[in-house]
Amino acid sequence: MSDKPADNLDLTLYLVTDRTLAKGRGLNDIVRAAVAGGVSCVQLREKQCSTRQFIDLARSLRSTLQSMNIPLIINDRLDIALAIEADGVHLGQDDMEIRDARKLVPAGFIIGISAESLEDAIRAEWEGADYIGISPVFQSGTKTDTACPLGLTGVKLIRSAVKMPIVGIGGINRENAASVISAGADGIAVVSAIVSADDPQHAAGELRQICENALGTRRKK
Amino acid sequence: MSDKPADNLDLTLYLVTDRTLAKGRGLNDIVRAAVAGGVSCVQLREKQCSTRQFIDLARSLRSTLQSMNIPLIINDRLDIALAIEADGVHLGQDDMEIRDARKLVPAGFIIGISAESLEDAIRAEWEGADYIGISPVFQSGTKTDTACPLGLTGVKLIRSAVKMPIVGIGGINRENAASVISAGADGIAVVSAIVSADDPQHAAGELRQICENALGTRRKK
């Protein structure tokens, strides 16, 4: 386990991986560049590969991220997260329930939840999630099986209802990132805005700056 | 956890589920009938559903099997096996490695391994598997991504090389079941021979009797 427990988790710029959008480039290379640019947290998301391949990928990414002191969260597969001693797991509404997961994980292990509605968000907080990824904030080209976009109104509504950290995901880019933070999110999660960028480090750097500016403005208010 | 540790595992007639072959019938009903007929161990195998659905199915099946004192093994997904307190996990050559799995499971938890060759079998024993499923013994219609059939010669070869319990799988039916036991397997694993049978209880009963007879003949020798 990393020495970065859930309460120190920095969600400012949260990268969710998707190898199919990497334009043939290696995932480790993209992630390393993205972290150099300003990514503060990485979620490995794999839906098509075998368990063995997923573990190999995760272990390799963990090694990369550990040396950069950045937490690694595994999407869905708690067995893989535990096997490679990841920092946490991210669970969707079709994945394991928090109460089942919490029994299996060590203290300080991060459990993030995807919330697609105010109800999901309130339940996740009540059940003890460490953070929620609220999605989709905007229409996204990356995931096609998503619920109706929450919009900035949805972000504000959820922000007013829960105290836990919130990261917005879905269709977020440098044009609209600041508005998501201004609406109350603690950070933004992106996939294609970094994974598909010609220069992932530059793209991450720009997004990080936008987030930091928006967070700074919010704090002054 | 069940009070049936790995060393009491009865592999005589091992049912591997496949809902797509169930002809629209409920899995719990088929499994209950199969156990009444003589199935001694059940592996839940799901490749298409969400984690949440898999857990719901597994929990329901566990409840059914617990009342009949029959162990439940989960295919591939150790997270699900741990969450529902299954008796064990069955790992293929593309799944988690034994050394990773063993660190995460309680004492007495069964770890079965698919072996497609003599080398796989020897390595599985060396790494501490509780049993191996050697596959495919014969050509199977159920799984299409399998290696070249081992045949009865392969069963004999593996039997001579490892001490751990062996269950044969792949194309086994009432015509050839006795030959697999005679070649040295401790039991047979079947999918369609029971799941697709018009009368799963009767099919299981016939297979069990064939296995018991063949095991009896082998012991006399």
Short mmCIF file of C-alpha atoms in Angstrom, two decimals:
data_model
loop_
_atom_site.label_atom_id
_atom_site.label_comp_id
_atom_site.label_asym_id
_atom_site.label_seq_id
_atom_site.Cartn_x
_atom_site.Cartn_y
_atom_site.Cartn_z
CA MET A 1 0.00 0.00 0.00
CA SER A 2 1.02 3.55 -0.66
CA ASP A 3 1.36 5.85 2.34
CA LYS A 4 -1.25 8.09 0.72
CA PRO A 5 -4.53 7.22 2.42
CA ALA A 6 -7.96 8.27 1.21
CA ASP A 7 -7.96 11.57 3.13
CA ASN A 8 -4.87 12.78 1.32
CA LEU A 9 -6.21 11.87 -2.11
CA ASP A 10 -5.71 14.68 -4.61
CA LEU A 11 -8.50 14.55 -7.18
CA THR A 12 -7.58 17.80 -8.94
CA LEU A 13 -6.71 16.11 -12.22
CA TYR A 14 -7.76 12.48 -12.34
CA LEU A 15 -6.76 10.43 -15.38
CA VAL A 16 -8.89 7.43 -16.41
CA THR A 17 -7.08 5.23 -18.90
CA ASP A 18 -8.42 3.76 -22.11
CA ARG A 19 -5.87 1.93 -24.23
CA THR A 20 -8.20 1.95 -27.23
CA LEU A 21 -7.84 5.75 -27.37
CA ALA A 22 -4.06 5.77 -27.00
CA LYS A 23 -3.39 5.82 -30.77
CA GLY A 24 -1.05 2.85 -30.50
CA ARG A 25 1.16 4.43 -27.88
CA GLY A 26 2.15 2.57 -24.69
CA LEU A 27 0.00 3.23 -21.66
CA ASN A 28 2.94 3.60 -19.31
CA ASP A 29 4.48 6.25 -21.54
CA ILE A 30 1.25 8.23 -21.72
CA VAL A 31 0.68 8.01 -17.99
CA ARG A 32 4.25 9.02 -17.18
CA ALA A 33 3.93 12.07 -19.43
CA ALA A 34 0.50 12.91 -18.02
CA VAL A 35 1.79 12.81 -14.46
CA ALA A 36 4.77 14.97 -15.43
CA GLY A 37 2.22 17.43 -16.80
CA GLY A 38 0.09 17.51 -13.67
CA VAL A 39 -2.16 14.46 -13.30
CA SER A 40 -2.71 13.83 -9.57
CA CYS A 41 -4.42 10.43 -9.60
CA VAL A 42 -4.73 7.57 -12.11
CA GLN A 43 -7.46 5.01 -12.62
CA LEU A 44 -6.67 1.95 -14.73
CA ARG A 45 -9.78 0.94 -16.63
CA GLU A 46 -9.72 -2.24 -18.73
CA LYS A 47 -12.81 -3.95 -20.03
CA GLN A 48 -11.58 -6.33 -22.71
CA CYS A 49 -8.47 -8.13 -21.51
CA SER A 50 -7.92 -11.27 -19.45
CA THR A 51 -7.35 -11.13 -15.71
CA ARG A 52 -3.70 -12.07 -16.25
CA GLN A 53 -3.15 -9.25 -18.75
CA PHE A 54 -4.99 -6.78 -16.51
CA ILE A 55 -2.73 -7.74 -13.57
CA ASP A 56 0.40 -7.39 -15.68
CA LEU A 57 -0.68 -3.95 -16.91
CA ALA A 58 -1.68 -2.86 -13.41
CA ARG A 59 1.55 -4.03 -11.83
CA SER A 60 3.61 -2.24 -14.44
CA LEU A 61 1.60 0.97 -14.04
CA ARG A 62 1.82 0.73 -10.27
CA SER A 63 5.57 0.56 -10.49
CA THR A 64 5.63 3.68 -12.71
CA LEU A 65 3.27 5.61 -10.44
CA GLN A 66 4.85 4.59 -7.17
CA SER A 67 8.10 6.19 -8.20
CA MET A 68 6.15 9.41 -8.92
CA ASN A 69 4.13 9.20 -5.67
CA ILE A 70 0.82 9.13 -7.53
CA PRO A 71 -2.02 6.83 -6.41
CA LEU A 72 -3.33 4.08 -8.66
CA ILE A 73 -7.01 3.18 -8.56
CA ILE A 74 -8.27 0.03 -10.34
CA ASN A 75 -11.63 0.12 -12.12
CA ASP A 76 -14.13 -2.54 -11.00
CA ARG A 77 -11.74 -5.42 -10.27
CA LEU A 78 -11.09 -5.52 -6.55
CA ASP A 79 -9.21 -8.82 -6.91
CA ILE A 80 -6.70 -7.12 -9.17
CA ALA A 81 -6.48 -4.05 -6.95
CA LEU A 82 -5.69 -6.27 -3.95
CA ALA A 83 -3.28 -8.51 -5.85
CA ILE A 84 -1.10 -5.62 -7.00
CA GLU A 85 -1.58 -3.58 -3.81
CA ALA A 86 -3.17 -0.65 -5.59
CA ASP A 87 -4.26 2.37 -3.58
CA GLY A 88 -7.92 1.81 -4.29
CA VAL A 89 -10.75 0.58 -6.45
CA HIS A 90 -13.35 2.50 -8.40
CA LEU A 91 -16.77 0.86 -8.41
CA GLY A 92 -19.60 1.62 -10.81
CA GLN A 93 -23.26 1.05 -10.09
CA ASP A 94 -22.96 -2.39 -11.79
CA ASP A 95 -19.86 -3.36 -9.82
CA MET A 96 -19.41 -4.69 -6.29
CA GLU A 97 -21.33 -2.85 -3.57
CA ILE A 98 -19.32 -0.79 -1.09
CA ARG A 99 -20.35 -2.89 1.89
CA ASP A 100 -18.98 -6.03 0.23
CA ALA A 101 -15.79 -4.33 -0.89
CA ARG A 102 -15.05 -2.66 2.46
CA LYS A 103 -14.95 -6.05 4.21
CA LEU A 104 -12.16 -7.22 1.90
CA VAL A 105 -9.80 -4.26 1.89
CA PRO A 106 -7.14 -3.00 4.29
CA ALA A 107 -7.45 0.24 6.28
CA GLY A 108 -6.75 3.33 4.19
CA PHE A 109 -7.78 1.62 0.96
CA ILE A 110 -9.64 4.05 -1.28
CA ILE A 111 -13.10 3.14 -2.54
CA GLY A 112 -14.48 5.48 -5.20
CA ILE A 113 -17.99 5.25 -6.54
CA SER A 114 -19.55 6.33 -9.83
CA ALA A 115 -22.67 8.36 -9.15
CA GLU A 116 -25.01 9.12 -12.02
CA SER A 117 -27.63 10.88 -9.91
CA LEU A 118 -28.17 12.78 -6.68
CA GLU A 119 -29.54 9.57 -5.17
CA ASP A 120 -26.42 7.60 -6.11
CA ALA A 121 -24.26 10.33 -4.57
CA ILE A 122 -26.12 10.48 -1.28
CA ARG A 123 -26.16 6.68 -0.98
CA ALA A 124 -22.43 6.46 -1.75
CA GLU A 125 -21.65 8.95 1.01
CA TRP A 126 -23.93 7.14 3.43
CA GLU A 127 -22.28 3.81 2.58
CA GLY A 128 -18.80 5.19 3.19
CA ALA A 129 -17.29 5.93 -0.21
CA ASP A 130 -14.05 7.91 -0.12
CA TYR A 131 -14.97 9.98 -3.15
CA ILE A 132 -17.50 9.99 -5.96
CA GLY A 133 -17.01 10.35 -9.66
CA ILE A 134 -20.15 12.07 -10.87
CA SER A 135 -20.92 11.21 -14.45
CA PRO A 136 -21.50 12.16 -17.06
CA VAL A 137 -21.18 15.88 -16.43
CA PHE A 138 -21.38 16.54 -20.16
CA GLN A 139 -22.04 14.32 -23.15
CA SER A 140 -18.99 12.15 -23.71
CA GLY A 141 -17.61 10.49 -26.79
CA THR A 142 -15.62 7.93 -24.75
CA LYS A 143 -18.36 6.07 -22.93
CA THR A 144 -21.58 5.42 -24.80
CA ASP A 145 -23.47 3.47 -22.12
CA THR A 146 -23.86 6.45 -19.81
CA ALA A 147 -26.87 8.07 -18.20
CA CYS A 148 -28.28 11.51 -19.12
CA PRO A 149 -25.69 14.27 -18.53
CA LEU A 150 -25.91 15.94 -15.10
CA GLY A 151 -24.79 19.32 -16.38
CA LEU A 152 -23.39 22.05 -14.13
CA THR A 153 -26.74 22.24 -12.33
CA GLY A 154 -26.36 18.57 -11.41
CA VAL A 155 -22.82 19.18 -10.13
CA LYS A 156 -24.07 22.06 -7.93
CA LEU A 157 -26.98 20.01 -6.64
CA ILE A 158 -24.75 17.06 -5.68
CA ARG A 159 -22.16 19.41 -4.17
CA SER A 160 -24.83 20.90 -1.92
CA ALA A 161 -25.94 17.43 -0.80
CA VAL A 162 -22.68 15.61 0.03
CA LYS A 163 -19.52 16.52 1.93
CA MET A 164 -17.20 13.92 0.38
CA PRO A 165 -14.75 14.74 -2.43
CA ILE A 166 -16.32 14.95 -5.88
CA VAL A 167 -14.64 14.51 -9.22
CA GLY A 168 -16.60 15.30 -12.38
CA ILE A 169 -16.26 13.05 -15.40
CA GLY A 170 -17.70 12.94 -18.90
CA GLY A 171 -17.00 15.28 -21.79
CA ILE A 172 -14.68 17.52 -19.77
CA ASN A 173 -11.99 19.42 -21.68
CA ARG A 174 -10.03 22.64 -21.37
CA GLU A 175 -13.00 24.72 -22.53
CA ASN A 176 -15.39 23.57 -19.81
CA ALA A 177 -13.07 22.31 -17.02
CA ALA A 178 -13.17 25.56 -15.04
CA SER A 179 -16.97 25.58 -14.99
CA VAL A 180 -17.04 22.08 -13.42
CA ILE A 181 -14.73 23.22 -10.61
CA SER A 182 -16.70 26.46 -10.17
CA ALA A 183 -19.86 24.36 -9.83
CA GLY A 184 -18.31 22.61 -6.85
CA ALA A 185 -16.25 19.64 -8.03
CA ASP A 186 -12.90 19.08 -6.30
CA GLY A 187 -11.36 17.95 -9.53
CA ILE A 188 -11.98 16.72 -13.03
CA ALA A 189 -11.50 13.28 -14.49
CA VAL A 190 -10.59 12.94 -18.14
CA VAL A 191 -9.94 10.14 -20.58
CA SER A 192 -9.54 11.25 -24.18
CA ALA A 193 -8.49 14.84 -23.33
CA ILE A 194 -5.18 13.34 -22.19
CA VAL A 195 -5.00 9.77 -23.56
CA SER A 196 -5.72 10.88 -27.13
CA ALA A 197 -3.80 14.16 -26.96
CA ASP A 198 -0.86 14.52 -29.33
CA ASP A 199 1.16 15.73 -26.33
CA PRO A 200 -0.31 14.18 -23.14
CA GLN A 201 2.10 16.08 -20.90
CA HIS A 202 1.15 19.43 -22.40
CA ALA A 203 -2.56 18.57 -22.32
CA ALA A 204 -2.31 17.56 -18.65
CA GLY A 205 -0.34 20.71 -17.84
CA GLU A 206 -2.99 22.95 -19.39
CA LEU A 207 -5.82 21.15 -17.62
CA ARG A 208 -4.02 21.22 -14.29
CA GLN A 209 -3.45 24.97 -14.59
CA ILE A 210 -7.11 25.56 -15.45
CA CYS A 211 -8.19 23.49 -12.43
CA GLU A 212 -5.78 25.21 -10.08
CA ASN A 213 -6.97 28.63 -11.25
CA ALA A 214 -10.62 27.68 -10.82
CA LEU A 215 -9.96 26.16 -7.39
CA GLY A 216 -8.09 29.30 -6.40
CA THR A 217 -10.93 31.55 -7.52
CA ARG A 218 -13.46 29.40 -5.63
CA ARG A 219 -11.43 29.55 -2.43
CA LYS A 220 -11.26 33.37 -2.58
CA LYS A 221 -15.07 33.65 -2.73
CA MET B 1 -16.48 -20.22 4.72
CA SER B 2 -17.81 -23.73 4.51
CA ASP B 3 -16.37 -26.26 6.91
CA LYS B 4 -15.32 -28.29 3.88
CA PRO B 5 -11.64 -27.52 3.36
CA ALA B 6 -9.68 -28.38 0.25
CA ASP B 7 -8.63 -31.80 1.54
CA ASN B 8 -12.23 -32.95 1.83
CA LEU B 9 -13.14 -31.77 -1.65
CA ASP B 10 -15.10 -34.41 -3.57
CA LEU B 11 -14.40 -34.01 -7.28
CA THR B 12 -16.26 -37.14 -8.39
CA LEU B 13 -18.87 -35.24 -10.38
CA TYR B 14 -18.01 -31.58 -10.82
CA LEU B 15 -20.56 -29.35 -12.50
CA VAL B 16 -19.39 -26.23 -14.35
CA THR B 17 -22.27 -23.88 -15.09
CA ASP B 18 -23.08 -22.15 -18.35
CA ARG B 19 -26.34 -20.23 -18.39
CA THR B 20 -26.27 -19.96 -22.17
CA LEU B 21 -26.73 -23.75 -22.37
CA ALA B 22 -29.55 -23.88 -19.82
CA LYS B 23 -32.32 -23.67 -22.43
CA GLY B 24 -33.98 -20.78 -20.63
CA ARG B 25 -34.21 -22.60 -17.30
CA GLY B 26 -33.07 -21.02 -14.03
CA LEU B 27 -29.55 -21.86 -12.94
CA ASN B 28 -30.51 -22.48 -9.33
CA ASP B 29 -33.16 -24.99 -10.40
CA ILE B 30 -30.72 -26.86 -12.62
CA VAL B 31 -28.03 -26.92 -9.95
CA ARG B 32 -30.44 -28.07 -7.25
CA ALA B 33 -31.60 -30.93 -9.48
CA ALA B 34 -28.03 -31.80 -10.47
CA VAL B 35 -26.94 -31.99 -6.83
CA ALA B 36 -29.95 -34.13 -5.99
CA GLY B 37 -28.80 -36.43 -8.82
CA GLY B 38 -25.23 -36.69 -7.57
CA VAL B 39 -23.11 -33.62 -8.40
CA SER B 40 -20.44 -33.27 -5.69
CA CYS B 41 -19.00 -29.84 -6.48
CA VAL B 42 -20.17 -26.79 -8.46
CA GLN B 43 -18.22 -24.13 -10.30
CA LEU B 44 -20.04 -20.93 -11.27
CA ARG B 45 -18.66 -19.71 -14.57
CA GLU B 46 -19.86 -16.37 -15.98
CA LYS B 47 -18.10 -14.49 -18.71
CA GLN B 48 -20.63 -11.95 -19.96
CA CYS B 49 -22.37 -10.33 -16.99
CA SER B 50 -21.52 -7.36 -14.79
CA THR B 51 -19.75 -7.81 -11.46
CA ARG B 52 -22.96 -6.91 -9.63
CA GLN B 53 -24.97 -9.55 -11.53
CA PHE B 54 -22.22 -12.13 -11.02
CA ILE B 55 -22.26 -11.45 -7.27
CA ASP B 56 -26.05 -11.72 -7.10
CA LEU B 57 -25.99 -15.03 -8.99
CA ALA B 58 -23.14 -16.36 -6.89
CA ARG B 59 -24.76 -15.38 -3.61
CA SER B 60 -28.01 -17.03 -4.60
CA LEU B 61 -26.24 -20.21 -5.71
CA ARG B 62 -24.16 -20.27 -2.55
CA SER B 63 -27.31 -20.18 -0.47
CA THR B 64 -28.75 -23.12 -2.45
CA LEU B 65 -25.55 -25.15 -2.19
CA GLN B 66 -24.83 -24.40 1.45
CA SER B 67 -28.10 -26.02 2.45
CA MET B 68 -27.05 -29.12 0.47
CA ASN B 69 -23.49 -29.10 1.87
CA ILE B 70 -21.93 -28.83 -1.59
CA PRO B 71 -18.94 -26.54 -2.21
CA LEU B 72 -19.17 -23.60 -4.60
CA ILE B 73 -16.13 -22.61 -6.63
CA ILE B 74 -16.09 -19.31 -8.56
CA ASN B 75 -14.45 -19.18 -11.98
CA ASP B 76 -11.70 -16.55 -12.40
CA ARG B 77 -13.11 -13.78 -10.16
CA LEU B 78 -11.43 -13.99 -6.79
CA ASP B 79 -13.06 -10.73 -5.70
CA ILE B 80 -16.48 -12.30 -6.15
CA ALA B 81 -15.41 -15.55 -4.47
CA LEU B 82 -14.19 -13.58 -1.44
CA ALA B 83 -17.21 -11.26 -1.35
CA ILE B 84 -19.72 -14.11 -1.19
CA GLU B 85 -17.49 -16.37 0.92
CA ALA B 86 -17.34 -19.10 -1.68
CA ASP B 87 -15.34 -22.25 -0.96
CA GLY B 88 -12.83 -21.55 -3.66
CA VAL B 89 -11.80 -20.09 -6.97
CA HIS B 90 -10.92 -21.80 -10.23
CA LEU B 91 -8.14 -20.08 -12.16
CA GLY B 92 -7.32 -20.57 -15.82
CA GLN B 93 -3.93 -19.97 -17.39
CA ASP B 94 -5.11 -16.41 -18.29
CA ASP B 95 -6.40 -15.67 -14.79
CA MET B 96 -4.62 -14.63 -11.61
CA GLU B 97 -1.50 -16.62 -10.71
CA ILE B 98 -1.69 -18.92 -7.69
CA ARG B 99 0.97 -17.03 -5.76
CA ASP B 100 -1.04 -13.80 -6.05
CA ALA B 101 -4.31 -15.49 -5.16
CA ARG B 102 -2.97 -17.42 -2.18
CA LYS B 103 -1.92 -14.18 -0.45
CA LEU B 104 -5.49 -12.91 -0.54
CA VAL B 105 -7.48 -15.92 0.63
CA PRO B 106 -8.22 -17.42 4.03
CA ALA B 107 -6.88 -20.79 5.19
CA GLY B 108 -8.76 -23.73 3.70
CA PHE B 109 -9.80 -21.74 0.64
CA ILE B 110 -9.70 -23.96 -2.45
CA ILE B 111 -7.65 -22.89 -5.46
CA GLY B 112 -8.19 -24.97 -8.57
CA ILE B 113 -6.16 -24.56 -11.73
CA SER B 114 -6.88 -25.35 -15.37
CA ALA B 115 -4.04 -27.35 -16.84
CA GLU B 116 -3.87 -27.83 -20.59
CA SER B 117 -0.58 -29.69 -20.60
CA LEU B 118 1.73 -31.79 -18.48
CA GLU B 119 3.82 -28.69 -17.85
CA ASP B 120 0.79 -26.72 -16.58
CA ALA B 121 -0.08 -29.61 -14.27
CA ILE B 122 3.37 -29.97 -12.76
CA ARG B 123 3.68 -26.22 -12.27
CA ALA B 124 0.23 -26.02 -10.64
CA GLU B 125 1.19 -28.72 -8.15
CA TRP B 126 4.50 -27.05 -7.45
CA GLU B 127 2.76 -23.71 -6.88
CA GLY B 128 0.29 -25.22 -4.42
CA ALA B 129 -2.98 -25.72 -6.30
CA ASP B 130 -5.56 -27.79 -4.44
CA TYR B 131 -6.69 -29.61 -7.58
CA ILE B 132 -6.31 -29.34 -11.33
CA GLY B 133 -8.93 -29.44 -14.02
CA ILE B 134 -7.18 -30.98 -16.99
CA SER B 135 -8.68 -29.83 -20.24
CA PRO B 136 -9.79 -30.59 -22.76
CA VAL B 137 -9.75 -34.35 -22.35
CA PHE B 138 -11.83 -34.71 -25.50
CA GLN B 139 -13.03 -32.25 -28.12
CA SER B 140 -15.75 -30.12 -26.56
CA GLY B 141 -18.65 -28.24 -28.09
CA THR B 142 -18.95 -25.91 -25.06
CA LYS B 143 -15.62 -24.14 -25.11
CA THR B 144 -14.14 -23.27 -28.46
CA ASP B 145 -10.98 -21.49 -27.30
CA THR B 146 -9.37 -24.62 -25.92
CA ALA B 147 -6.05 -26.30 -26.55
CA CYS B 148 -5.55 -29.60 -28.37
CA PRO B 149 -7.35 -32.48 -26.58
CA LEU B 150 -5.17 -34.38 -24.10
CA GLY B 151 -6.91 -37.69 -24.71
CA LEU B 152 -6.77 -40.60 -22.29
CA THR B 153 -3.02 -40.85 -22.85
CA GLY B 154 -2.69 -37.27 -21.62
CA VAL B 155 -4.77 -38.06 -18.54
CA LYS B 156 -2.54 -41.06 -17.73
CA LEU B 157 0.63 -39.04 -18.26
CA ILE B 158 -0.51 -36.22 -15.96
CA ARG B 159 -1.76 -38.75 -13.40
CA SER B 160 1.67 -40.33 -13.28
CA ALA B 161 3.33 -36.93 -12.80
CA VAL B 162 1.25 -35.27 -10.05
CA LYS B 163 -0.18 -36.39 -6.71
CA MET B 164 -2.90 -33.74 -6.37
CA PRO B 165 -6.55 -34.42 -7.23
CA ILE B 166 -7.35 -34.32 -10.92
CA VAL B 167 -10.68 -33.68 -12.57
CA GLY B 168 -11.01 -34.19 -16.31
CA ILE B 169 -13.03 -31.71 -18.38
CA GLY B 170 -13.94 -31.32 -22.03
CA GLY B 171 -16.29 -33.44 -24.08
CA ILE B 172 -17.00 -35.89 -21.24
CA ASN B 173 -20.36 -37.70 -21.34
CA ARG B 174 -21.82 -40.98 -20.15
CA GLU B 175 -20.19 -42.89 -23.01
CA ASN B 176 -16.62 -41.89 -22.17
CA ALA B 177 -16.79 -40.90 -18.46
CA ALA B 178 -15.61 -44.30 -17.18
CA SER B 179 -12.54 -44.20 -19.40
CA VAL B 180 -11.44 -40.86 -17.92
CA ILE B 181 -11.66 -42.25 -14.39
CA SER B 182 -9.90 -45.45 -15.46
CA ALA B 183 -7.10 -43.32 -16.91
CA GLY B 184 -6.53 -41.83 -13.47
CA ALA B 185 -8.81 -38.84 -12.97
CA ASP B 186 -10.44 -38.48 -9.54
CA GLY B 187 -13.58 -37.16 -11.13
CA ILE B 188 -15.13 -35.65 -14.19
CA ALA B 189 -16.29 -32.12 -14.82
CA VAL B 190 -19.19 -31.54 -17.17
CA VAL B 191 -21.11 -28.57 -18.52
CA SER B 192 -23.61 -29.42 -21.25
CA ALA B 193 -24.03 -33.10 -20.22
CA ILE B 194 -25.97 -31.77 -17.22
CA VAL B 195 -26.84 -28.11 -17.92
CA SER B 196 -28.41 -28.91 -21.30
CA ALA B 197 -29.95 -32.26 -20.28
CA ASP B 198 -33.73 -32.51 -20.44
CA ASP B 199 -33.59 -33.97 -16.93
CA PRO B 200 -30.47 -32.64 -15.14
CA GLN B 201 -31.12 -34.77 -12.05
CA HIS B 202 -31.33 -37.97 -14.07
CA ALA B 203 -28.28 -37.03 -16.16
CA ALA B 204 -26.27 -36.30 -12.99
CA GLY B 205 -27.45 -39.55 -11.42
CA GLU B 206 -26.30 -41.61 -14.39
CA LEU B 207 -22.92 -39.87 -14.53
CA ARG B 208 -22.39 -40.25 -10.81
CA GLN B 209 -23.12 -43.96 -10.97
CA ILE B 210 -20.71 -44.40 -13.88
CA CYS B 211 -17.99 -42.54 -11.97
CA GLU B 212 -18.58 -44.49 -8.76
CA ASN B 213 -18.41 -47.78 -10.65
CA ALA B 214 -15.19 -46.78 -12.43
CA LEU B 215 -13.63 -45.53 -9.17
CA GLY B 216 -14.64 -48.80 -7.49
CA THR B 217 -13.08 -50.90 -10.25
CA ARG B 218 -9.87 -48.82 -10.09
CA ARG B 219 -9.60 -49.23 -6.32
CA LYS B 220 -9.90 -53.03 -6.63
CA LYS B 221 -6.96 -53.20 -9.01
#
